[in-house]
mmCIF file of C-alpha atoms in Angstrom:
data_model
loop_
_atom_site.group_PDB
_atom_site.id
_atom_site.type_symbol
_atom_site.label_atom_id
_atom_site.label_comp_id
_atom_site.label_asym_id
_atom_site.label_seq_id
_atom_site.Cartn_x
_atom_site.Cartn_y
_atom_site.Cartn_z
ATOM 1 C CA MET A 12 15.662 -15.527 -36.345
ATOM 2 C CA MET A 13 12.692 -16.829 -34.336
ATOM 3 C CA ASN A 14 13.259 -19.922 -32.217
ATOM 4 C CA SER A 15 10.788 -22.786 -31.826
ATOM 5 C CA TRP A 16 8.054 -22.691 -29.198
ATOM 6 C CA SER A 17 10.146 -25.022 -27.031
ATOM 7 C CA ASP A 18 12.677 -22.180 -26.734
ATOM 8 C CA VAL A 19 10.480 -19.101 -26.469
ATOM 9 C CA ALA A 20 6.937 -18.104 -25.688
ATOM 10 C CA THR A 21 5.324 -15.116 -27.337
ATOM 11 C CA GLY A 22 3.117 -12.778 -25.355
ATOM 12 C CA GLN A 23 1.319 -9.590 -26.399
ATOM 13 C CA THR A 24 1.859 -6.293 -24.545
ATOM 14 C CA ASP A 25 0.709 -2.729 -25.169
ATOM 15 C CA GLN A 26 3.892 -2.171 -27.163
ATOM 16 C CA GLY A 27 3.404 -5.217 -29.394
ATOM 17 C CA PHE A 28 4.746 -8.754 -29.190
ATOM 18 C CA LEU A 29 7.387 -9.800 -26.692
ATOM 19 C CA GLU A 30 9.470 -12.943 -26.801
ATOM 20 C CA VAL A 31 9.642 -14.602 -23.403
ATOM 21 C CA GLU A 32 11.672 -17.677 -22.584
ATOM 22 C CA ALA A 33 9.375 -20.668 -22.256
ATOM 23 C CA PRO A 34 9.219 -22.476 -18.920
ATOM 24 C CA LEU A 35 11.270 -25.596 -18.407
ATOM 25 C CA VAL A 36 8.702 -27.111 -16.039
ATOM 26 C CA SER A 37 4.937 -26.797 -15.815
ATOM 27 C CA ALA A 38 3.327 -27.737 -12.516
ATOM 28 C CA ILE A 39 -0.051 -29.336 -13.284
ATOM 29 C CA ILE A 40 -2.647 -29.151 -10.504
ATOM 30 C CA PRO A 41 -6.199 -30.527 -10.864
ATOM 31 C CA CYS A 42 -8.655 -28.533 -8.816
ATOM 32 C CA LEU A 43 -12.245 -28.721 -7.607
ATOM 33 C CA ASN A 44 -13.015 -26.429 -4.668
ATOM 34 C CA GLU A 45 -9.536 -26.504 -3.143
ATOM 35 C CA GLU A 46 -9.359 -22.945 -1.762
ATOM 36 C CA ARG A 47 -7.951 -24.123 1.559
ATOM 37 C CA THR A 48 -4.834 -25.791 0.139
ATOM 38 C CA LEU A 49 -4.393 -24.681 -3.483
ATOM 39 C CA GLY A 50 -2.412 -21.576 -2.545
ATOM 40 C CA ILE A 51 -0.010 -23.654 -0.442
ATOM 41 C CA CYS A 52 0.714 -25.951 -3.398
ATOM 42 C CA ILE A 53 1.203 -23.087 -5.863
ATOM 43 C CA ARG A 54 3.627 -21.269 -3.548
ATOM 44 C CA LYS A 55 5.619 -24.447 -2.936
ATOM 45 C CA ALA A 56 5.933 -25.110 -6.669
ATOM 46 C CA LEU A 57 7.031 -21.550 -7.410
ATOM 47 C CA ASP A 58 9.546 -21.649 -4.554
ATOM 48 C CA ALA A 59 10.922 -24.944 -5.926
ATOM 49 C CA PHE A 60 11.441 -23.318 -9.338
ATOM 50 C CA ALA A 61 13.219 -20.350 -7.773
ATOM 51 C CA LYS A 62 15.399 -22.577 -5.585
ATOM 52 C CA ARG A 63 16.515 -24.596 -8.589
ATOM 53 C CA GLY A 64 17.010 -21.462 -10.681
ATOM 54 C CA ILE A 65 14.694 -22.460 -13.516
ATOM 55 C CA ILE A 66 11.751 -20.874 -15.256
ATOM 56 C CA GLY A 67 8.543 -22.649 -14.340
ATOM 57 C CA GLU A 68 4.814 -22.125 -14.467
ATOM 58 C CA VAL A 69 1.790 -23.395 -12.584
ATOM 59 C CA VAL A 70 -1.276 -24.457 -14.545
ATOM 60 C CA VAL A 71 -4.448 -25.243 -12.624
ATOM 61 C CA GLY A 72 -6.990 -27.513 -14.307
ATOM 62 C CA ASP A 73 -10.192 -26.221 -12.761
ATOM 63 C CA ASN A 74 -13.128 -28.613 -12.810
ATOM 64 C CA GLY A 75 -15.865 -26.094 -12.075
ATOM 65 C CA SER A 76 -14.896 -24.783 -8.653
ATOM 66 C CA SER A 77 -17.568 -22.752 -6.885
ATOM 67 C CA ASP A 78 -15.285 -21.425 -4.138
ATOM 68 C CA ARG A 79 -12.325 -19.009 -4.374
ATOM 69 C CA SER A 80 -9.927 -21.511 -5.955
ATOM 70 C CA VAL A 81 -9.741 -19.774 -9.352
ATOM 71 C CA GLU A 82 -9.305 -16.366 -7.736
ATOM 72 C CA ILE A 83 -6.500 -17.666 -5.511
ATOM 73 C CA ALA A 84 -4.715 -19.352 -8.407
ATOM 74 C CA ARG A 85 -4.725 -16.226 -10.540
ATOM 75 C CA SER A 86 -3.667 -13.981 -7.677
ATOM 76 C CA LEU A 87 -0.543 -16.110 -7.238
ATOM 77 C CA GLY A 88 0.352 -15.995 -10.929
ATOM 78 C CA ALA A 89 -0.941 -19.382 -11.958
ATOM 79 C CA ARG A 90 -2.798 -19.909 -15.207
ATOM 80 C CA VAL A 91 -6.209 -21.552 -15.067
ATOM 81 C CA ALA A 92 -7.463 -24.016 -17.674
ATOM 82 C CA HIS A 93 -11.215 -24.466 -17.293
ATOM 83 C CA GLN A 94 -12.565 -27.975 -17.860
ATOM 84 C CA PRO A 95 -16.375 -28.364 -17.956
ATOM 85 C CA VAL A 96 -16.098 -32.165 -18.223
ATOM 86 C CA LYS A 97 -16.105 -33.517 -14.680
ATOM 87 C CA GLY A 98 -13.352 -35.800 -13.429
ATOM 88 C CA TYR A 99 -9.746 -36.005 -12.293
ATOM 89 C CA GLY A 100 -8.470 -37.145 -15.679
ATOM 90 C CA ALA A 101 -10.395 -34.445 -17.506
ATOM 91 C CA ALA A 102 -8.892 -31.746 -15.258
ATOM 92 C CA ILE A 103 -5.360 -33.104 -15.752
ATOM 93 C CA SER A 104 -5.832 -33.239 -19.526
ATOM 94 C CA ALA A 105 -7.048 -29.634 -19.647
ATOM 95 C CA ALA A 106 -4.099 -28.374 -17.635
ATOM 96 C CA ALA A 107 -1.555 -30.453 -19.553
ATOM 97 C CA GLY A 108 -3.000 -29.270 -22.852
ATOM 98 C CA SER A 109 -2.476 -25.652 -21.780
ATOM 99 C CA ALA A 110 1.029 -26.168 -20.409
ATOM 100 C CA HIS A 111 4.057 -24.633 -22.124
ATOM 101 C CA GLY A 112 6.829 -26.429 -20.232
ATOM 102 C CA LYS A 113 9.190 -29.018 -21.644
ATOM 103 C CA TYR A 114 8.509 -31.107 -18.566
ATOM 104 C CA LEU A 115 5.151 -31.467 -16.816
ATOM 105 C CA ILE A 116 4.838 -32.512 -13.187
ATOM 106 C CA MET A 117 1.413 -33.294 -11.764
ATOM 107 C CA ALA A 118 0.176 -33.707 -8.202
ATOM 108 C CA ASP A 119 -2.959 -33.038 -6.199
ATOM 109 C CA ALA A 120 -4.038 -29.718 -4.749
ATOM 110 C CA ASP A 121 -4.578 -31.020 -1.201
ATOM 111 C CA ASP A 122 -0.907 -30.676 -0.121
ATOM 112 C CA SER A 123 -0.609 -34.424 0.426
ATOM 113 C CA TYR A 124 2.286 -34.418 -2.047
ATOM 114 C CA ASP A 125 5.114 -32.002 -1.314
ATOM 115 C CA TRP A 126 5.281 -29.593 -4.237
ATOM 116 C CA SER A 127 8.566 -28.208 -2.922
ATOM 117 C CA GLU A 128 10.279 -31.562 -3.653
ATOM 118 C CA LEU A 129 10.482 -31.495 -7.459
ATOM 119 C CA ASP A 130 14.215 -32.017 -7.893
ATOM 120 C CA ASP A 131 14.119 -35.828 -8.163
ATOM 121 C CA PHE A 132 11.469 -35.648 -10.876
ATOM 122 C CA ILE A 133 13.307 -32.962 -12.848
ATOM 123 C CA ASP A 134 16.645 -34.781 -12.479
ATOM 124 C CA ALA A 135 15.143 -38.028 -13.811
ATOM 125 C CA LEU A 136 13.517 -36.230 -16.749
ATOM 126 C CA GLU A 137 16.750 -34.404 -17.546
ATOM 127 C CA ASP A 138 18.517 -37.768 -17.426
ATOM 128 C CA GLY A 139 16.311 -39.145 -20.220
ATOM 129 C CA ALA A 140 13.228 -40.515 -18.491
ATOM 130 C CA GLU A 141 9.953 -39.830 -20.281
ATOM 131 C CA LEU A 142 7.633 -40.744 -17.396
ATOM 132 C CA VAL A 143 8.705 -40.481 -13.758
ATOM 133 C CA MET A 144 6.454 -42.129 -11.188
ATOM 134 C CA GLY A 145 6.475 -41.314 -7.505
ATOM 135 C CA ASN A 146 6.489 -44.266 -5.123
ATOM 136 C CA ARG A 147 4.792 -43.569 -1.809
ATOM 137 C CA PHE A 148 5.517 -47.002 -0.390
ATOM 138 C CA ALA A 149 9.257 -46.497 -0.972
ATOM 139 C CA GLY A 150 9.323 -42.909 0.292
ATOM 140 C CA GLY A 151 7.065 -43.271 3.311
ATOM 141 C CA ILE A 152 3.431 -42.720 4.218
ATOM 142 C CA GLU A 153 2.771 -40.438 7.163
ATOM 143 C CA PRO A 154 0.225 -41.549 9.783
ATOM 144 C CA GLY A 155 -3.267 -40.663 8.607
ATOM 145 C CA ALA A 156 -2.134 -39.917 5.056
ATOM 146 C CA MET A 157 -3.725 -43.014 3.491
ATOM 147 C CA PRO A 158 -6.742 -44.952 4.771
ATOM 148 C CA PRO A 159 -5.856 -48.512 5.876
ATOM 149 C CA LEU A 160 -8.220 -49.918 3.223
ATOM 150 C CA HIS A 161 -6.198 -48.179 0.504
ATOM 151 C CA ARG A 162 -2.775 -48.786 2.046
ATOM 152 C CA TYR A 163 -3.045 -52.481 2.814
ATOM 153 C CA LEU A 164 -5.642 -53.695 0.311
ATOM 154 C CA GLY A 165 -6.717 -51.341 -2.476
ATOM 155 C CA ASN A 166 -3.403 -49.981 -3.766
ATOM 156 C CA PRO A 167 -1.322 -53.166 -3.276
ATOM 157 C CA VAL A 168 -3.951 -55.411 -4.902
ATOM 158 C CA LEU A 169 -4.603 -53.116 -7.865
ATOM 159 C CA SER A 170 -0.887 -52.497 -8.379
ATOM 160 C CA THR A 171 -0.172 -56.248 -8.256
ATOM 161 C CA ILE A 172 -2.898 -56.988 -10.808
ATOM 162 C CA ALA A 173 -1.654 -54.189 -13.066
ATOM 163 C CA ARG A 174 1.964 -55.356 -12.829
ATOM 164 C CA TRP A 175 0.940 -58.910 -13.724
ATOM 165 C CA LEU A 176 -1.415 -58.088 -16.589
ATOM 166 C CA HIS A 177 0.789 -55.411 -18.145
ATOM 167 C CA HIS A 178 4.233 -56.775 -17.254
ATOM 168 C CA SER A 179 5.059 -53.566 -15.426
ATOM 169 C CA PRO A 180 7.777 -53.121 -12.788
ATOM 170 C CA ILE A 181 6.060 -50.056 -11.289
ATOM 171 C CA GLY A 182 5.727 -50.448 -7.523
ATOM 172 C CA ASP A 183 3.088 -47.758 -6.899
ATOM 173 C CA PHE A 184 0.804 -47.856 -9.923
ATOM 174 C CA HIS A 185 -1.614 -45.223 -8.621
ATOM 175 C CA CYS A 186 0.662 -42.570 -7.173
ATOM 176 C CA GLY A 187 -0.763 -39.146 -8.022
ATOM 177 C CA MET A 188 2.590 -37.363 -8.260
ATOM 178 C CA ARG A 189 4.395 -37.998 -11.521
ATOM 179 C CA GLY A 190 6.358 -36.146 -14.175
ATOM 180 C CA PHE A 191 6.546 -36.544 -17.940
ATOM 181 C CA THR A 192 7.627 -34.760 -21.065
ATOM 182 C CA ARG A 193 5.055 -32.983 -23.206
ATOM 183 C CA ASP A 194 5.804 -35.363 -26.051
ATOM 184 C CA ALA A 195 5.344 -38.370 -23.761
ATOM 185 C CA PHE A 196 1.948 -37.083 -22.645
ATOM 186 C CA GLN A 197 0.806 -36.989 -26.266
ATOM 187 C CA ARG A 198 2.182 -40.459 -26.932
ATOM 188 C CA MET A 199 0.452 -41.896 -23.872
ATOM 189 C CA GLY A 200 -2.865 -40.656 -25.208
ATOM 190 C CA ALA A 201 -4.739 -41.227 -21.939
ATOM 191 C CA ARG A 202 -8.333 -40.088 -22.267
ATOM 192 C CA SER A 203 -10.280 -41.419 -19.272
ATOM 193 C CA PRO A 204 -12.087 -38.557 -17.506
ATOM 194 C CA GLY A 205 -12.081 -40.066 -14.014
ATOM 195 C CA MET A 206 -9.575 -41.324 -11.457
ATOM 196 C CA GLU A 207 -8.715 -44.294 -13.687
ATOM 197 C CA PHE A 208 -6.792 -41.806 -15.837
ATOM 198 C CA ALA A 209 -3.805 -42.518 -13.565
ATOM 199 C CA SER A 210 -3.814 -46.228 -14.474
ATOM 200 C CA GLU A 211 -4.343 -45.535 -18.166
ATOM 201 C CA MET A 212 -1.301 -43.268 -18.259
ATOM 202 C CA VAL A 213 1.016 -45.997 -17.000
ATOM 203 C CA ILE A 214 -0.520 -48.739 -19.167
ATOM 204 C CA ASN A 215 -0.265 -46.607 -22.303
ATOM 205 C CA ALA A 216 3.262 -45.510 -21.390
ATOM 206 C CA HIS A 217 4.364 -49.151 -21.353
ATOM 207 C CA ARG A 218 2.514 -49.834 -24.597
ATOM 208 C CA ALA A 219 4.213 -46.836 -26.223
ATOM 209 C CA GLY A 220 7.643 -48.005 -25.077
ATOM 210 C CA LEU A 221 8.391 -44.923 -22.970
ATOM 211 C CA ILE A 222 11.372 -44.790 -20.608
ATOM 212 C CA ILE A 223 9.831 -45.024 -17.131
ATOM 213 C CA ARG A 224 11.506 -44.499 -13.773
ATOM 214 C CA GLU A 225 10.351 -44.341 -10.176
ATOM 215 C CA VAL A 226 11.458 -41.993 -7.406
ATOM 216 C CA PRO A 227 10.569 -42.352 -3.707
ATOM 217 C CA ILE A 228 8.271 -39.663 -2.339
ATOM 218 C CA LYS A 229 6.557 -39.086 0.975
ATOM 219 C CA LEU A 230 2.795 -38.893 1.332
ATOM 220 C CA TYR A 231 1.342 -36.515 3.919
ATOM 221 C CA PRO A 232 -2.195 -36.162 5.285
ATOM 222 C CA ASP A 233 -4.180 -33.749 3.128
ATOM 223 C CA LYS A 234 -4.809 -30.365 4.681
ATOM 224 C CA ARG A 235 -8.416 -29.889 3.600
ATOM 225 C CA ASP A 236 -11.345 -29.658 5.997
ATOM 226 C CA ARG A 237 -13.623 -31.874 3.913
ATOM 227 C CA PRO A 238 -13.708 -35.490 2.642
ATOM 228 C CA PRO A 239 -11.639 -36.255 -0.489
ATOM 229 C CA HIS A 240 -13.201 -36.558 -3.936
ATOM 230 C CA LEU A 241 -11.975 -40.167 -4.153
ATOM 231 C CA ARG A 242 -14.609 -42.841 -3.537
ATOM 232 C CA SER A 243 -12.925 -46.106 -2.570
ATOM 233 C CA PHE A 244 -15.127 -48.764 -4.153
ATOM 234 C CA ARG A 245 -16.437 -46.742 -7.099
ATOM 235 C CA ASP A 246 -13.000 -45.518 -8.175
ATOM 236 C CA GLY A 247 -11.317 -48.822 -7.307
ATOM 237 C CA TRP A 248 -13.711 -50.600 -9.658
ATOM 238 C CA ARG A 249 -13.075 -48.025 -12.380
ATOM 239 C CA HIS A 250 -9.327 -48.648 -12.074
ATOM 240 C CA LEU A 251 -9.785 -52.423 -12.107
ATOM 241 C CA ARG A 252 -12.076 -52.524 -15.137
ATOM 242 C CA LEU A 253 -9.665 -50.346 -17.129
ATOM 243 C CA ILE A 254 -6.653 -52.458 -16.104
ATOM 244 C CA VAL A 255 -8.438 -55.637 -17.197
ATOM 245 C CA ALA A 256 -9.957 -54.215 -20.398
ATOM 246 C CA HIS A 257 -6.548 -52.999 -21.573
ATOM 247 C CA ALA A 258 -4.897 -56.414 -21.203
ATOM 248 C CA PRO A 259 -6.365 -58.476 -24.074
ATOM 249 C CA ASP A 260 -3.234 -60.612 -24.504
ATOM 250 C CA THR A 261 -3.222 -61.851 -20.918
ATOM 251 C CA MET A 262 -6.939 -61.788 -20.167
ATOM 252 C CA TYR A 263 -8.378 -62.977 -23.487
ATOM 253 C CA LEU A 264 -5.986 -64.327 -26.085
ATOM 254 C CA LEU A 265 -3.652 -66.573 -24.087
ATOM 255 C CA PRO A 266 -6.333 -68.213 -21.879
ATOM 256 C CA GLY A 267 -8.617 -68.461 -24.912
ATOM 257 C CA LEU A 268 -5.981 -70.260 -26.960
ATOM 258 C CA ILE A 269 -5.317 -72.751 -24.155
ATOM 259 C CA LEU A 270 -9.023 -73.467 -23.676
ATOM 260 C CA LEU A 271 -9.659 -73.764 -27.408
ATOM 261 C CA ILE A 272 -6.852 -76.269 -27.951
ATOM 262 C CA ALA A 273 -7.871 -78.350 -24.923
ATOM 263 C CA GLY A 274 -11.536 -78.303 -25.961
ATOM 264 C CA VAL A 275 -10.905 -79.298 -29.573
ATOM 265 C CA ILE A 276 -8.643 -82.182 -28.492
ATOM 266 C CA GLY A 277 -11.300 -83.372 -26.057
ATOM 267 C CA LEU A 278 -14.034 -83.260 -28.679
ATOM 268 C CA ALA A 279 -11.869 -85.112 -31.198
ATOM 269 C CA ILE A 280 -11.137 -87.905 -28.753
ATOM 270 C CA LEU A 281 -14.712 -88.278 -27.508
ATOM 271 C CA ALA A 282 -16.677 -87.661 -30.719
ATOM 272 C CA ALA A 283 -17.237 -91.376 -31.407
ATOM 273 C CA GLY A 284 -18.257 -92.226 -27.856
ATOM 274 C CA PRO A 285 -16.890 -92.806 -24.344
ATOM 275 C CA VAL A 286 -13.252 -93.836 -23.937
ATOM 276 C CA THR A 287 -11.180 -95.244 -21.098
ATOM 277 C CA ILE A 288 -7.662 -93.837 -20.661
ATOM 278 C CA GLY A 289 -5.402 -95.146 -17.920
ATOM 279 C CA GLY A 290 -8.320 -96.777 -16.193
ATOM 280 C CA GLN A 291 -10.291 -93.508 -16.125
ATOM 281 C CA TYR A 292 -13.663 -93.470 -17.888
ATOM 282 C CA PHE A 293 -14.388 -90.361 -19.967
ATOM 283 C CA GLY A 294 -18.046 -90.061 -20.902
ATOM 284 C CA ILE A 295 -20.714 -87.512 -21.684
ATOM 285 C CA HIS A 296 -19.747 -85.078 -18.930
ATOM 286 C CA PHE A 297 -16.272 -84.693 -20.418
ATOM 287 C CA VAL A 298 -17.803 -84.029 -23.827
ATOM 288 C CA ALA A 299 -19.785 -81.215 -22.233
ATOM 289 C CA PHE A 300 -16.609 -79.848 -20.613
ATOM 290 C CA SER A 301 -14.771 -80.010 -23.940
ATOM 291 C CA SER A 302 -17.612 -78.225 -25.728
ATOM 292 C CA MET A 303 -17.670 -75.525 -23.085
ATOM 293 C CA ALA A 304 -13.885 -75.056 -23.248
ATOM 294 C CA THR A 305 -13.995 -74.828 -27.042
ATOM 295 C CA LEU A 306 -16.727 -72.181 -27.132
ATOM 296 C CA ILE A 307 -15.336 -70.106 -24.267
ATOM 297 C CA GLY A 308 -11.839 -70.293 -25.749
ATOM 298 C CA LEU A 309 -13.005 -69.240 -29.200
ATOM 299 C CA SER A 310 -15.092 -66.403 -27.748
ATOM 300 C CA ALA A 311 -12.107 -65.167 -25.720
ATOM 301 C CA ILE A 312 -9.906 -65.120 -28.829
ATOM 302 C CA LEU A 313 -12.526 -63.273 -30.867
ATOM 303 C CA PHE A 314 -13.204 -60.752 -28.081
ATOM 304 C CA GLY A 315 -9.476 -60.295 -27.493
ATOM 305 C CA THR A 316 -8.933 -59.543 -31.169
ATOM 306 C CA LEU A 317 -11.757 -56.992 -31.132
ATOM 307 C CA ALA A 318 -10.322 -55.428 -27.973
ATOM 308 C CA LYS A 319 -6.872 -55.017 -29.533
ATOM 309 C CA VAL A 320 -8.328 -53.259 -32.566
ATOM 310 C CA ALA A 321 -10.515 -51.046 -30.359
ATOM 311 C CA ILE A 322 -7.458 -50.002 -28.335
ATOM 312 C CA ALA A 323 -5.487 -49.310 -31.517
ATOM 313 C CA ILE A 324 -8.236 -46.990 -32.771
ATOM 314 C CA TYR A 325 -7.666 -44.355 -30.120
ATOM 315 C CA HIS A 326 -4.155 -45.032 -28.831
ATOM 316 C CA PRO A 327 -1.712 -43.237 -31.140
ATOM 317 C CA ILE A 328 1.239 -45.653 -31.181
ATOM 318 C CA PRO A 329 2.638 -47.986 -33.838
ATOM 319 C CA ALA A 330 0.383 -51.031 -34.131
ATOM 320 C CA GLY A 331 1.506 -54.480 -33.015
ATOM 321 C CA LEU A 332 1.987 -57.552 -35.172
ATOM 322 C CA MET A 333 -1.636 -58.683 -34.900
ATOM 323 C CA ILE A 334 -3.029 -55.307 -35.932
ATOM 324 C CA ALA A 335 -0.591 -55.055 -38.824
ATOM 325 C CA TRP A 336 -1.594 -58.542 -40.014
ATOM 326 C CA LEU A 337 -5.317 -57.822 -39.691
ATOM 327 C CA THR A 338 -5.046 -54.624 -41.714
ATOM 328 C CA ARG A 339 -3.147 -56.431 -44.490
ATOM 329 C CA SER A 340 -5.302 -59.547 -44.661
ATOM 330 C CA ARG A 341 -9.024 -59.923 -45.229
ATOM 331 C CA PRO A 342 -10.295 -61.043 -41.800
ATOM 332 C CA LEU A 343 -13.982 -60.585 -42.615
ATOM 333 C CA GLU A 344 -13.771 -62.877 -45.609
ATOM 334 C CA TRP A 345 -11.878 -65.698 -43.952
ATOM 335 C CA LEU A 346 -13.959 -65.498 -40.772
ATOM 336 C CA VAL A 347 -17.188 -65.587 -42.796
ATOM 337 C CA LEU A 348 -15.902 -68.404 -45.010
ATOM 338 C CA SER A 349 -14.481 -70.649 -42.277
ATOM 339 C CA GLY A 350 -17.243 -69.833 -39.826
ATOM 340 C CA GLY A 351 -19.890 -70.366 -42.473
ATOM 341 C CA VAL A 352 -18.489 -73.782 -43.327
ATOM 342 C CA LEU A 353 -18.411 -74.800 -39.638
ATOM 343 C CA ALA A 354 -21.926 -73.522 -39.013
ATOM 344 C CA THR A 355 -23.313 -75.213 -42.146
ATOM 345 C CA VAL A 356 -21.658 -78.552 -41.428
ATOM 346 C CA GLY A 357 -22.808 -78.473 -37.815
ATOM 347 C CA PHE A 358 -26.363 -77.476 -38.696
ATOM 348 C CA LEU A 359 -26.706 -80.109 -41.427
ATOM 349 C CA GLY A 360 -25.227 -82.715 -39.104
ATOM 350 C CA ASP A 361 -27.792 -81.903 -36.443
ATOM 351 C CA ILE A 362 -30.598 -82.105 -39.020
ATOM 352 C CA LEU A 363 -29.403 -85.490 -40.288
ATOM 353 C CA LEU A 364 -29.180 -86.897 -36.768
ATOM 354 C CA ALA A 365 -32.656 -85.612 -35.947
ATOM 355 C CA LEU A 366 -34.082 -87.196 -39.120
ATOM 356 C CA ARG A 367 -32.386 -90.478 -38.276
ATOM 357 C CA TRP A 368 -33.904 -90.506 -34.801
ATOM 358 C CA ILE A 369 -37.345 -89.705 -36.272
ATOM 359 C CA PHE A 370 -37.443 -92.108 -39.225
ATOM 360 C CA VAL A 371 -34.915 -94.835 -38.416
ATOM 361 C CA GLY A 372 -35.134 -95.012 -34.655
ATOM 362 C CA GLY A 373 -32.570 -96.590 -32.424
ATOM 363 C CA SER A 374 -30.862 -95.484 -29.230
ATOM 364 C CA MET A 375 -30.229 -91.778 -29.115
ATOM 365 C CA GLU A 376 -27.542 -92.230 -26.438
ATOM 366 C CA GLN A 377 -25.164 -93.682 -29.025
ATOM 367 C CA SER A 378 -25.038 -90.408 -30.943
ATOM 368 C CA VAL A 379 -25.107 -87.917 -28.076
ATOM 369 C CA HIS A 380 -21.320 -87.430 -28.208
ATOM 370 C CA LEU A 381 -21.419 -86.646 -31.922
ATOM 371 C CA THR A 382 -24.348 -84.292 -31.358
ATOM 372 C CA PHE A 383 -22.249 -82.289 -28.890
ATOM 373 C CA VAL A 384 -19.420 -82.027 -31.403
ATOM 374 C CA ILE A 385 -21.479 -80.858 -34.375
ATOM 375 C CA THR A 386 -23.566 -78.476 -32.260
ATOM 376 C CA THR A 387 -20.366 -76.940 -30.907
ATOM 377 C CA ALA A 388 -19.133 -76.519 -34.491
ATOM 378 C CA CYS A 389 -22.380 -74.808 -35.467
ATOM 379 C CA VAL A 390 -22.283 -72.318 -32.559
ATOM 380 C CA ALA A 391 -18.576 -71.650 -33.112
ATOM 381 C CA GLY A 392 -19.138 -70.956 -36.792
ATOM 382 C CA VAL A 393 -21.946 -68.486 -36.162
ATOM 383 C CA SER A 394 -19.782 -66.680 -33.573
ATOM 384 C CA MET A 395 -16.957 -66.379 -36.096
ATOM 385 C CA VAL A 396 -19.233 -64.958 -38.801
ATOM 386 C CA LEU A 397 -20.819 -62.356 -36.518
ATOM 387 C CA SER A 398 -17.450 -61.359 -35.019
ATOM 388 C CA GLY A 399 -16.064 -60.925 -38.519
ATOM 389 C CA PHE A 400 -18.540 -58.162 -39.321
ATOM 390 C CA VAL A 401 -17.845 -56.362 -36.017
ATOM 391 C CA LEU A 402 -14.113 -56.659 -36.682
ATOM 392 C CA LYS A 403 -14.615 -55.106 -40.119
ATOM 393 C CA LEU A 404 -16.373 -52.107 -38.557
ATOM 394 C CA LEU A 405 -13.506 -51.574 -36.118
ATOM 395 C CA LEU A 406 -10.836 -51.943 -38.797
ATOM 396 C CA ASP A 407 -12.659 -49.411 -40.975
ATOM 397 C CA ASN A 408 -12.623 -46.954 -38.050
ATOM 398 C CA LEU A 409 -8.919 -47.618 -37.554
ATOM 399 C CA ASP A 410 -8.204 -46.934 -41.222
ATOM 400 C CA ASN A 411 -10.274 -43.742 -41.148
ATOM 401 C CA ARG A 412 -8.380 -42.466 -38.100
ATOM 402 C CA ARG A 413 -5.049 -43.092 -39.778
ATOM 403 C CA VAL A 414 -6.169 -41.248 -42.913
ATOM 404 C CA CYS A 415 -7.307 -38.288 -40.828
#
């Protein structure tokens, strides 16, 4: 009786088909012109497999190397997955997609991570972890292994922001050495082609509810004779924008709700004119602040809702409560209806006030507060109507993906 692919691999020989036991661990190495150090990493990984007494494989995700990297990898028994799309994440995805192991462990090809030290990652995966992160700050950073800008500013700041926005306990959010199960890699669904792939993996792992652990590792200076592919400010910005864009609850919805409530209360209090509360005079400037808070808050809520649906379109995990509610209800209709009413009332109110000033006369200053309120209602209503149609497009895409 044939076993599943997780138990055996089938290869073709001159005599026919041969069942071969599948590897327990696949070492995933992204590569772009790493001929100086790639062989060192492959040998260390293979020696680690032999020392532990397990079957393992090395898969190199080649990103278009023009040196001898591919030749070296094949000569040492590694498989090469070619990836024409440029970028660290693209190379990792190609290698992971070609891997046969139950567990996948990834690290760079520059020998800055010690490929001979795989036991802690394998032990954690065998113990039930689905994603195992290395922590360089806990394990130690050798002199010259990390530029001061990255060690004392870039990595700590980005990791702190990511922990706050995504409620993550991970200490070293951007460590390049990590292990995961093949199933977990599919559930994470990371798709960024560049360096920000590392952040997306962790964010999506939390969103998917994976079991995540950290192990201390040591970081060594890379052994190459050329500058690294990493570009500090370009790649730092790419990490930051992904971290922020994937946090709609914290960045959009919660602040938006607070601003919207505060703005609406302010407009309600000041609609009829200036008021004095506790000896403090609240006049036209506070109406302007309230209008601004209302519109920014509403925009943040609408954008946050769109962001959550956009994330749900391509991230293959069970949808949250908001997405489930949006797919069951008719958001376009109620946004168009409520927004249309607000916009119509606000527009007609502005017209009536303008006609009064033209034909009746009188001091315009007495109705400036009310003008702010009805103009805010008009702008808010139009924003709701337009956002409703965009939301409908996104929800249709989400439904089509689920059908497929």
